[in-house]
Coordinates of C-alpha atoms in Angstrom, one line a residue:
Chain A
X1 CA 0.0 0.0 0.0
X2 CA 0.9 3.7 -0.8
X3 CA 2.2 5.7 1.7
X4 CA 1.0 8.6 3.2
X5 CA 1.9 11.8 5.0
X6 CA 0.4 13.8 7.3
X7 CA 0.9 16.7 9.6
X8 CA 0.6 15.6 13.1
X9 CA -1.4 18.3 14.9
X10 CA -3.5 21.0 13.8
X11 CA -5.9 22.9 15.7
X12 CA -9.1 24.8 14.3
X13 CA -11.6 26.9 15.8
X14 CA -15.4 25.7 16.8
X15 CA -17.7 26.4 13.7
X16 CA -15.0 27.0 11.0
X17 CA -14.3 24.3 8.7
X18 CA -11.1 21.7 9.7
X19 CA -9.1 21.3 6.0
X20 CA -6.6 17.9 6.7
X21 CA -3.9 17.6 4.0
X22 CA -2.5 14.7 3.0
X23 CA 0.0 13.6 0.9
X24 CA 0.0 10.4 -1.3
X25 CA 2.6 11.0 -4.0
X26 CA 2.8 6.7 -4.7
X27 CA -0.7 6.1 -4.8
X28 CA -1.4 3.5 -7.4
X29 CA -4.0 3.4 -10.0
X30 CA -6.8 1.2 -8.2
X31 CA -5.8 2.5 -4.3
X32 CA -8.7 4.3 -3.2
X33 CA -8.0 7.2 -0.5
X34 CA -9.9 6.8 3.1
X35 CA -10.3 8.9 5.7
X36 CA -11.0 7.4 9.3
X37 CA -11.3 8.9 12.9
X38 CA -10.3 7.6 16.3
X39 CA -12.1 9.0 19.5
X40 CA -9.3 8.3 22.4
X41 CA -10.0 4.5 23.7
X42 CA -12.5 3.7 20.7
X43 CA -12.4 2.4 17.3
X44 CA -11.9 4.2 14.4
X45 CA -14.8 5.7 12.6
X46 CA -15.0 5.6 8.7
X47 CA -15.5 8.9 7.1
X48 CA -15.6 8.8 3.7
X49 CA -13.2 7.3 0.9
X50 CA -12.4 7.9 -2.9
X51 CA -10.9 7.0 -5.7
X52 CA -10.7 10.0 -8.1
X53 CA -13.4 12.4 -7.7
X54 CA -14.3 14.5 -4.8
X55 CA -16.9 13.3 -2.4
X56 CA -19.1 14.3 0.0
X57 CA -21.3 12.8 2.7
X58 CA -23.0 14.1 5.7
X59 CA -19.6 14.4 7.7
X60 CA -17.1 15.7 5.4
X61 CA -15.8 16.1 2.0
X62 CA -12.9 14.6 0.5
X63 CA -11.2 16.8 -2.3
X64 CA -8.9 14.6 -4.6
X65 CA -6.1 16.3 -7.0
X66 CA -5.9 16.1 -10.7
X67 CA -3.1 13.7 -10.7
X68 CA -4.2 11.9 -7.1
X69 CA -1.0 12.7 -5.3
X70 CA -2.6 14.8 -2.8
X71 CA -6.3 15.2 -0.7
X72 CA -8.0 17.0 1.8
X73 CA -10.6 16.1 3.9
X74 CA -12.9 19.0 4.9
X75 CA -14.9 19.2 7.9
X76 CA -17.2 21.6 7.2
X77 CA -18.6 23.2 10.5
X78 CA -16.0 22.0 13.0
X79 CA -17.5 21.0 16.5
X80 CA -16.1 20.1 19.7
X81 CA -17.1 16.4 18.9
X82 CA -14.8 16.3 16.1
X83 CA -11.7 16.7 18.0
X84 CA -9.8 13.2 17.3
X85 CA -7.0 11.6 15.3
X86 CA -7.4 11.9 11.7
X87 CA -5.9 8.8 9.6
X88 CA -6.0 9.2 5.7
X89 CA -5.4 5.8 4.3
X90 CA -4.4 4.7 0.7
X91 CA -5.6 0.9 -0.6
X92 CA -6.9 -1.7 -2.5
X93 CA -7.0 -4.0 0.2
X94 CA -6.4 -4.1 3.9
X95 CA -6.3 -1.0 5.6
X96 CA -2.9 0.4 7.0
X97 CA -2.6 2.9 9.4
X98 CA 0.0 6.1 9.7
X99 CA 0.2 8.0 12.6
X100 CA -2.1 10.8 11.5
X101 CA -3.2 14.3 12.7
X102 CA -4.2 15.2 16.3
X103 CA -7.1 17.5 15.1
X104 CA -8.2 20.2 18.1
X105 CA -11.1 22.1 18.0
X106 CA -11.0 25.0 20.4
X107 CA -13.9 26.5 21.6
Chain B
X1 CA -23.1 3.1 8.6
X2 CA -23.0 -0.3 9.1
X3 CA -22.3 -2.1 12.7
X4 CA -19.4 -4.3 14.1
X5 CA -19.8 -5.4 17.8
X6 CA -16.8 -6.4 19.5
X7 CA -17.3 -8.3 22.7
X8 CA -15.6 -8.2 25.8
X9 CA -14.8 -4.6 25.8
X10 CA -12.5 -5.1 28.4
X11 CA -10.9 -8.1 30.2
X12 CA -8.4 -8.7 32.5
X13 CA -6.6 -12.4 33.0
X14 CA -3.7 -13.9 34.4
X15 CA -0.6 -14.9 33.1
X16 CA -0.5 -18.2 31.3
X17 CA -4.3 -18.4 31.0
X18 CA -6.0 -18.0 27.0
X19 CA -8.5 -14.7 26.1
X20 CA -10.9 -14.8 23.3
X21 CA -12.2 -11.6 21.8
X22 CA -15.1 -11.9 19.6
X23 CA -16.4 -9.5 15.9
X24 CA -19.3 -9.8 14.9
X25 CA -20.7 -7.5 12.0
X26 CA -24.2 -7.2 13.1
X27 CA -25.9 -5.9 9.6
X28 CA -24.0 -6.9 7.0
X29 CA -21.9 -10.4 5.7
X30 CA -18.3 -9.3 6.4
X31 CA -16.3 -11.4 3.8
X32 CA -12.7 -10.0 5.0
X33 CA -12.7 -9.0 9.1
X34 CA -9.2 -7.4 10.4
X35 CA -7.7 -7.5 13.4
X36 CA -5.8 -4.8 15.1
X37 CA -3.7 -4.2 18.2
X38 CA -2.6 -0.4 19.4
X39 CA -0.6 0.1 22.2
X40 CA -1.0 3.4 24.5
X41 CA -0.4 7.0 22.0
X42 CA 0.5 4.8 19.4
X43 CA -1.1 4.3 15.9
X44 CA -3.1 0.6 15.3
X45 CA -0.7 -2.5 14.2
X46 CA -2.4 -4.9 11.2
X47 CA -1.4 -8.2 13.0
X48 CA -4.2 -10.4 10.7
X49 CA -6.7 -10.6 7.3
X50 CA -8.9 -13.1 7.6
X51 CA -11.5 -14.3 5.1
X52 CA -15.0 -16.5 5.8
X53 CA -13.9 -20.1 6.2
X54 CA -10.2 -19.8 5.0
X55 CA -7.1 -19.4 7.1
X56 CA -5.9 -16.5 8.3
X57 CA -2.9 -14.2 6.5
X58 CA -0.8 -12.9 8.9
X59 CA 1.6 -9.8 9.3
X60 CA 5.2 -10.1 9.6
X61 CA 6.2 -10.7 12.9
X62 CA 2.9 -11.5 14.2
X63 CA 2.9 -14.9 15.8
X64 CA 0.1 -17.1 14.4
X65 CA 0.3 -19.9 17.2
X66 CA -0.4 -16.6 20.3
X67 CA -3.5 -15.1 17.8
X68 CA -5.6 -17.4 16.7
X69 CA -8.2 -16.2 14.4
X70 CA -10.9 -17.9 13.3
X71 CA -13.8 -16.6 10.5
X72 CA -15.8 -19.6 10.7
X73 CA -19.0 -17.3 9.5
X74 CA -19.5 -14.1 7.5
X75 CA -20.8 -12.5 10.4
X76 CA -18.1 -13.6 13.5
X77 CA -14.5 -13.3 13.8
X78 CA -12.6 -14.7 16.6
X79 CA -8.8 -13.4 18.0
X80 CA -7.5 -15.8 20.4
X81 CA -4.7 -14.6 22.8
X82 CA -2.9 -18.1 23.9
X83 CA -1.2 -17.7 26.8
X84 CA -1.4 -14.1 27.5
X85 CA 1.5 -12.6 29.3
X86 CA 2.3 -9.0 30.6
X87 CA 3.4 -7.6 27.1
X88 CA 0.1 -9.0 25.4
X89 CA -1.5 -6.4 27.1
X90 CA -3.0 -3.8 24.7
X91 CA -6.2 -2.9 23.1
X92 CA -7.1 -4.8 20.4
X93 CA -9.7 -3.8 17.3
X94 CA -11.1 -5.7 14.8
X95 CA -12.9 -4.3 11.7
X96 CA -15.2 -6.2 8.7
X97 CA -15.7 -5.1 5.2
X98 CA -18.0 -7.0 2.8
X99 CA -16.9 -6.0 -0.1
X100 CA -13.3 -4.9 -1.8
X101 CA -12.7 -1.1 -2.0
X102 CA -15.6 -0.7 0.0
X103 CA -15.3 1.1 3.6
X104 CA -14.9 -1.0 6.4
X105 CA -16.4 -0.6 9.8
X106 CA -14.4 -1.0 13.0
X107 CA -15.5 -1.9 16.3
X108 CA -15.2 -0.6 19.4
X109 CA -12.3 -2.4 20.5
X110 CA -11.3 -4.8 23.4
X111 CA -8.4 -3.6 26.3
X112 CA -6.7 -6.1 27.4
X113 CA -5.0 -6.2 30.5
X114 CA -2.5 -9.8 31.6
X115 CA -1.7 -9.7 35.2

């Protein structure tokens, strides 16, 4: 699986929108791009995934580059609640975990 | 989204003696479950794949005679811990997909703790 890159903290401010970069330079033709959260002491929580186009769901949207080296998953109305570790996650397969962004939302 | 129940959510056992940790995916036939460890600020660990009524693949370095899975069903999983000691202690997550390149769902994990 590709690798990715991600910045390990970011903070953002109650009702603004949380942008999370990531970086997937080696992503492969048929890796699809994930995004999962983890809530300290529980399991991760899918967000939303992709292959090519942007997405959007009723948590986020995932915004893919031309050439799929890069993504950003955009939380659009940040809340308190949505402070967590964000993973972004490259496959075709199994899922493999980075060490992701400490996302802080401060009141 | 859909729902994967991992039961215990904690336990705590003595040294020597065997834990099981059960997945189930409660609304949906998981052909492929995963199972996870994470130890304390660190990111999760891919010890094991396992598909419905074949034998497990592990990761390298996981021992496959101390985890036992088992996917006997498209809707359980089972992670055995054979004779737990100190250092198996750790929480451990499993997650089921159904299909390929389709999100999988993770449950909410099982702390174990080896006296």
């Amino acid at each position: 699986d590709a690798k990715t890159t991600q910045p390990p903290s970011m903070d953002c401010a109650e009702g603004r929108a949380a942008n999370l970069p990531c970086n997937h330079s080696t992503i492969s033709g048929n890796e699809y791009v994930y995004w999962y959260r983890q809530i300290h002491s529980q399991g991760p929580q899918y967000i939303i995934h992709g292959l090519k186009n942007n997405e959007t769901n009723e948590m986020a949207s995932l915004i893919i580059t031309e050439d799929r080296k890069s993504s950003t998953l955009i939380l659009p109305h940040a809340t308190l609640r949505d402070t967590a570790v964000y993973y972004c996650i490259v496959s075709n397969e199994k899922l493999t975990f980075g060490t992701g962004t400490r996302l802080t939302i401060i009141p | 989204g859909a729902v994967v129940s991992q039961h215990p959510s904690r336990v705590i056992c003595k040294s020597g003696t065997s834990v099981k940790i059960e997945c189930r995916s409660l609304d949906f036939q998981a052909t492929t479950m995963f199972w996870y460890r994470q130890f304390p600020k660190k990111s999760l660990m891919l010890m094991a794949t396992s598909n419905e009524g074949s034998k497990a693949t592990y990761e390298q370095g996981v021992e496959k005679d101390k985890f036992l899975i088992n996917h006997a069903s498209l809707t359980l999983s089972t992670l055995t811990v054979t004779s737990a000691h100190p250092e198996d202690s750790s929480f451990y997550i499993c997650s089921a997909s159904g299909m390929v390149n389709t999100e999988a769902f993770f449950g909410q994990g099982t702390r174990l703790t080896v006296v």
